[in-house]
């Protein structure tokens, strides 16, 4: 399963998150709760696991092909993974989220969510690309 949900955050909320590079477990943080509520509102049923987390990252190297349970199944608890581009696509080149069946358009504030068994990758980038990642 994979889908997308537009405008899960406001520009102000995205700006707040861009200053929080790192990994976090607090899912009660207002912008994160808003994204999680959007997922539920879209009819995607999930239960947060005690290991569920979110991270904000700017990883110029991208990510090779993987699934969100981990290529060595070290995150077997993960049911869904998602990403939200927090910066304007005009501010970077590369950084393309790609699934085996196609490319996700670079759209700021759109959540791309998929079941954790969906293989995907992100190409390397240059410039300012900051993304919110969710593992639930």
XYZ file of N, CA and C in Angstrom:
408
model
N 0.832 -1.169 0.000
C 0.000 0.000 0.000
C 0.880 1.237 0.000
N 0.520 2.181 -0.837
C 1.149 3.498 -0.774
C 0.147 4.523 -1.263
N 0.213 5.689 -0.670
C -0.680 6.781 -1.038
C -0.031 8.093 -0.623
N -0.707 9.178 -0.905
C -0.203 10.475 -0.465
C -1.364 11.328 0.016
N -1.030 12.256 0.892
C -2.012 13.166 1.472
C -1.438 14.575 1.364
N -2.135 15.479 0.659
C -1.586 16.833 0.482
C -1.735 17.685 1.741
N -0.855 18.661 1.849
C -0.959 19.727 2.855
C -1.205 19.226 4.271
N -0.381 18.287 4.726
C -0.550 17.757 6.078
C -0.023 18.723 7.139
N 0.748 19.708 6.718
C 1.287 20.723 7.617
C 1.148 22.090 6.968
N 1.216 23.132 7.767
C 1.292 24.488 7.238
C 2.762 24.824 6.998
N 3.006 25.876 6.264
C 4.389 26.327 6.050
C 5.050 26.688 7.371
N 4.298 27.264 8.286
C 4.838 27.630 9.599
C 5.239 26.388 10.386
N 4.407 25.360 10.342
C 4.742 24.112 11.038
C 5.975 23.461 10.412
N 6.062 23.509 9.099
C 7.237 22.959 8.417
C 8.496 23.711 8.838
N 8.392 25.023 8.924
C 9.540 25.842 9.341
C 9.970 25.468 10.758
N 9.019 25.239 11.643
C 9.327 24.821 13.013
C 10.109 23.513 13.001
N 9.690 22.582 12.162
C 10.351 21.278 12.110
C 11.738 21.346 11.485
N 11.975 22.240 10.521
C 13.278 22.275 9.856
C 14.410 22.610 10.817
N 14.090 23.206 11.945
C 15.136 23.544 12.920
C 15.358 22.404 13.924
N 14.689 21.286 13.738
C 14.767 20.173 14.689
C 15.411 18.934 14.066
N 16.520 19.100 13.378
C 17.204 17.961 12.761
C 17.518 16.929 13.850
N 17.131 15.678 13.606
C 17.412 14.615 14.548
C 16.269 13.638 14.657
N 16.404 12.697 15.590
C 15.427 11.630 15.803
C 14.683 11.883 17.111
N 13.353 11.699 17.067
C 12.520 11.983 18.222
C 11.454 10.904 18.390
N 11.065 10.647 19.619
C 10.032 9.666 19.886
C 8.722 10.281 20.352
N 8.726 11.565 20.684
C 7.533 12.212 21.228
C 6.511 12.469 20.134
N 5.501 11.633 20.051
C 4.477 11.787 19.015
C 3.366 12.743 19.451
N 3.495 13.342 20.640
C 2.521 14.334 21.081
C 2.893 15.744 20.655
N 4.048 15.911 20.020
C 4.447 17.215 19.493
C 3.412 17.625 18.442
N 2.852 18.824 18.550
C 1.681 19.231 17.764
C 1.793 18.964 16.263
N 2.857 19.359 15.573
C 2.895 19.066 14.124
C 2.884 17.569 13.822
N 3.520 16.780 14.659
C 3.549 15.328 14.437
C 2.163 14.739 14.690
N 1.516 15.174 15.741
C 0.155 14.709 16.025
C -0.761 15.056 14.854
N -0.589 16.234 14.264
C -1.406 16.651 13.114
C -1.198 15.703 11.931
N 0.039 15.319 11.654
C 0.324 14.384 10.561
C -0.298 13.023 10.860
N -0.133 12.548 12.083
C -0.711 11.253 12.458
C -2.239 11.280 12.346
N -2.852 12.387 12.750
C -4.308 12.518 12.608
C -4.723 12.509 11.139
N -3.925 13.115 10.273
C -4.214 13.114 8.828
C -4.178 11.696 8.267
N -3.264 10.892 8.768
C -3.164 9.497 8.327
C -4.431 8.740 8.736
N -4.843 8.905 9.975
C -6.073 8.253 10.448
C -7.284 8.740 9.657
N -7.349 10.073 9.410
C -8.467 10.647 8.657
C -8.540 10.100 7.234
N -7.394 9.669 6.699
C -7.358 9.093 5.351
C -7.776 7.621 5.351
N -8.133 7.101 6.522
C -8.607 5.726 6.607
C -7.519 4.692 6.789
N -6.314 5.135 7.117
C -5.212 4.206 7.342
C -5.177 3.880 8.828
N -5.435 2.627 9.145
C -5.508 2.200 10.527
C -4.120 1.771 10.999
N -3.678 2.360 12.086
C -2.381 1.987 12.651
C -2.435 2.177 14.155
N -1.526 1.519 14.831
C -1.332 1.694 16.261
C 0.121 2.065 16.466
N 0.358 3.123 17.213
C 1.738 3.492 17.499
C 2.395 2.394 18.339
N 3.602 2.061 17.981
C 4.411 1.089 18.713
C 5.302 1.886 19.675
N 5.712 1.295 20.772
C 6.571 2.045 21.695
C 7.909 2.449 21.058
N 8.262 1.820 19.951
C 9.483 2.199 19.236
C 9.208 3.166 18.076
N 7.953 3.502 17.813
C 7.634 4.444 16.730
C 8.411 5.737 16.942
N 8.858 6.332 15.849
C 9.589 7.591 15.967
C 9.463 8.405 14.698
N 9.889 9.650 14.816
C 9.962 10.546 13.671
C 11.329 11.195 13.693
N 11.757 11.596 12.524
C 13.047 12.277 12.427
C 12.961 13.339 11.354
N 13.753 14.367 11.529
C 13.903 15.412 10.523
C 15.331 15.296 10.038
N 15.485 15.179 8.720
C 16.842 14.992 8.212
C 17.083 15.731 6.910
N 18.362 15.992 6.692
C 18.867 16.518 5.430
C 20.075 15.653 5.101
N 19.834 14.589 4.374
C 20.881 13.600 4.096
C 21.259 13.690 2.626
N 22.333 14.390 2.344
C 22.739 14.649 0.961
C 22.990 13.364 0.173
N 23.417 12.308 0.848
C 23.725 11.047 0.169
C 22.477 10.292 -0.274
N 21.304 10.695 0.224
C 20.082 9.979 -0.105
C 20.015 8.657 0.646
N 19.153 7.773 0.180
C 18.989 6.443 0.769
C 18.880 5.443 -0.369
N 19.651 4.373 -0.311
C 19.536 3.318 -1.323
C 18.228 2.568 -1.174
N 18.003 1.620 -2.061
C 16.777 0.823 -2.029
C 16.645 0.131 -0.675
N 15.463 0.251 -0.068
C 15.218 -0.354 1.238
C 13.721 -0.468 1.508
N 13.387 -1.189 2.553
C 12.032 -1.233 3.105
C 12.135 -0.706 4.537
N 11.011 -0.217 5.072
C 11.079 0.445 6.371
C 11.101 -0.499 7.563
N 11.015 -1.793 7.332
C 11.282 -2.738 8.414
C 12.785 -2.946 8.545
N 13.522 -2.383 7.624
C 14.973 -2.522 7.610
C 15.372 -3.697 6.746
N 16.417 -3.528 5.983
C 16.857 -4.603 5.095
C 17.305 -5.836 5.871
N 17.600 -5.667 7.161
C 17.947 -6.813 8.020
C 16.834 -7.061 9.035
N 15.652 -6.508 8.769
C 14.454 -6.687 9.595
C 14.640 -6.190 11.034
N 15.520 -5.191 11.215
C 15.772 -4.667 12.561
C 14.644 -3.761 13.058
N 13.705 -3.396 12.172
C 12.541 -2.599 12.563
C 11.259 -3.357 12.207
N 11.213 -4.624 12.564
C 10.063 -5.473 12.229
C 8.760 -4.928 12.810
N 8.839 -4.112 13.842
C 7.667 -3.501 14.470
C 7.012 -2.440 13.575
N 7.737 -1.891 12.617
C 7.240 -0.791 11.783
C 6.187 -1.301 10.799
N 5.016 -0.654 10.807
C 3.921 -1.020 9.908
C 3.839 -0.082 8.710
N 4.085 1.218 8.953
C 4.031 2.229 7.900
C 5.210 3.181 8.025
N 5.683 3.635 6.881
C 6.688 4.678 6.825
C 6.152 5.827 5.997
N 6.607 7.017 6.317
C 6.129 8.165 5.559
C 7.163 9.275 5.509
N 6.991 10.170 4.549
C 7.879 11.318 4.448
C 7.107 12.543 3.976
N 7.531 13.690 4.502
C 6.961 14.980 4.130
C 8.117 15.910 3.811
N 8.141 16.440 2.606
C 9.153 17.421 2.221
C 8.828 18.737 2.920
N 9.777 19.246 3.694
C 9.557 20.464 4.471
C 10.096 21.714 3.792
N 10.937 21.549 2.787
C 11.533 22.690 2.098
C 11.042 22.754 0.652
N 11.211 23.903 0.051
C 10.748 24.127 -1.319
C 11.602 23.334 -2.303
N 10.987 22.588 -3.230
C 11.759 21.813 -4.212
C 12.673 22.670 -5.088
N 12.419 23.974 -5.159
C 13.296 24.852 -5.937
C 14.635 25.067 -5.246
N 14.721 24.693 -3.968
C 15.931 24.929 -3.190
C 16.955 23.796 -3.270
N 16.664 22.753 -4.073
C 17.610 21.643 -4.177
C 17.436 20.928 -5.515
N 18.457 20.175 -5.883
C 18.378 19.289 -7.043
C 18.570 17.866 -6.536
N 17.988 16.912 -7.244
C 18.052 15.525 -6.795
C 17.029 15.306 -5.702
N 17.335 14.392 -4.775
C 16.449 14.141 -3.651
C 15.093 13.598 -4.056
N 15.081 12.730 -5.053
C 13.830 12.205 -5.590
C 13.445 10.919 -4.868
N 12.242 10.903 -4.301
C 11.683 9.699 -3.694
C 11.177 8.813 -4.822
N 11.692 7.588 -4.872
C 11.358 6.678 -5.964
C 10.887 5.347 -5.401
N 9.776 4.891 -5.946
C 9.253 3.564 -5.628
C 9.539 2.670 -6.828
N 9.460 1.379 -6.660
C 9.712 0.447 -7.766
C 8.783 0.710 -8.951
N 7.577 1.244 -8.689
C 6.632 1.486 -9.781
C 6.535 2.952 -10.192
N 7.472 3.790 -9.735
C 7.445 5.178 -10.193
C 8.023 6.159 -9.194
N 8.050 7.400 -9.627
C 8.642 8.494 -8.878
C 7.532 9.306 -8.209
N 7.763 9.707 -6.974
C 6.835 10.592 -6.280
C 7.201 12.041 -6.631
N 6.258 12.838 -7.080
C 6.569 14.238 -7.401
C 7.111 14.974 -6.172
N 8.042 15.892 -6.406
C 8.572 16.701 -5.314
C 7.523 17.758 -4.978
N 6.792 17.535 -3.903
C 5.746 18.469 -3.510
C 5.865 18.771 -2.026
N 6.126 20.019 -1.710
C 6.268 20.444 -0.326
C 4.962 20.196 0.433
N 5.084 19.672 1.645
C 3.998 19.473 2.606
C 3.050 18.330 2.267
N 3.359 17.538 1.240
C 2.559 16.356 0.912
C 3.187 15.152 1.612
N 2.364 14.402 2.335
C 2.822 13.186 2.982
C 2.757 12.040 1.989
N 3.864 11.363 1.808
C 3.897 10.101 1.062
C 3.997 9.012 2.114
N 3.004 8.145 2.157
C 2.975 7.089 3.164
C 2.834 5.739 2.471
N 3.496 4.746 3.024
C 3.473 3.411 2.425
C 3.593 2.372 3.537
N 3.089 1.180 3.245
C 3.306 0.087 4.186
C 4.806 -0.199 4.214
N 5.260 -0.706 5.327
C 6.705 -0.832 5.541
C 7.378 -1.852 4.640
N 6.603 -2.630 3.892
C 7.201 -3.609 2.983
C 7.390 -3.069 1.564
N 7.047 -1.808 1.335
C 7.182 -1.208 -0.001
C 8.614 -0.713 -0.181
N 9.271 -1.253 -1.191
C 10.661 -0.884 -1.445
C 10.718 0.493 -2.101
N 11.643 1.326 -1.620
C 11.788 2.694 -2.127
C 13.215 3.179 -1.887
N 13.523 4.330 -2.480
C 14.842 4.935 -2.303
C 14.721 6.428 -2.516
N 15.778 7.156 -2.156
C 15.854 8.601 -2.389
C 17.210 8.881 -3.015
N 17.200 9.595 -4.147
C 18.457 9.915 -4.830
C 19.227 10.976 -4.035
N 20.555 11.014 -4.189
C 21.337 12.072 -3.538
C 20.852 13.453 -3.972
N 21.142 14.449 -3.148
C 20.713 15.804 -3.493
C 21.799 16.825 -3.192
N 21.637 17.979 -3.808
C 22.465 19.150 -3.518
C 21.524 20.293 -3.214
N 21.863 21.082 -2.197
C 21.022 22.203 -1.807
C 20.309 21.910 -0.498
N 19.250 22.673 -0.244
C 18.525 22.589 1.026
C 17.288 21.706 0.880
N 17.434 20.431 1.209
C 16.317 19.491 1.210
C 16.190 18.927 2.616
N 15.114 19.299 3.286
C 14.867 18.812 4.643
C 13.528 18.088 4.622
N 13.504 16.900 5.211
C 12.325 16.053 5.156
C 11.987 15.516 6.538
N 10.701 15.374 6.790
C 10.198 14.708 7.974
C 9.957 13.252 7.609
N 10.501 12.336 8.383
C 10.293 10.906 8.194
C 9.551 10.350 9.393
N 8.598 9.464 9.135
C 7.807 8.831 10.193
C 7.937 7.323 10.081
N 8.072 6.663 11.203
C 8.110 5.206 11.252
C 7.130 4.774 12.341
N 5.975 4.242 11.906
C 4.916 3.915 12.858
C 4.482 2.456 12.722
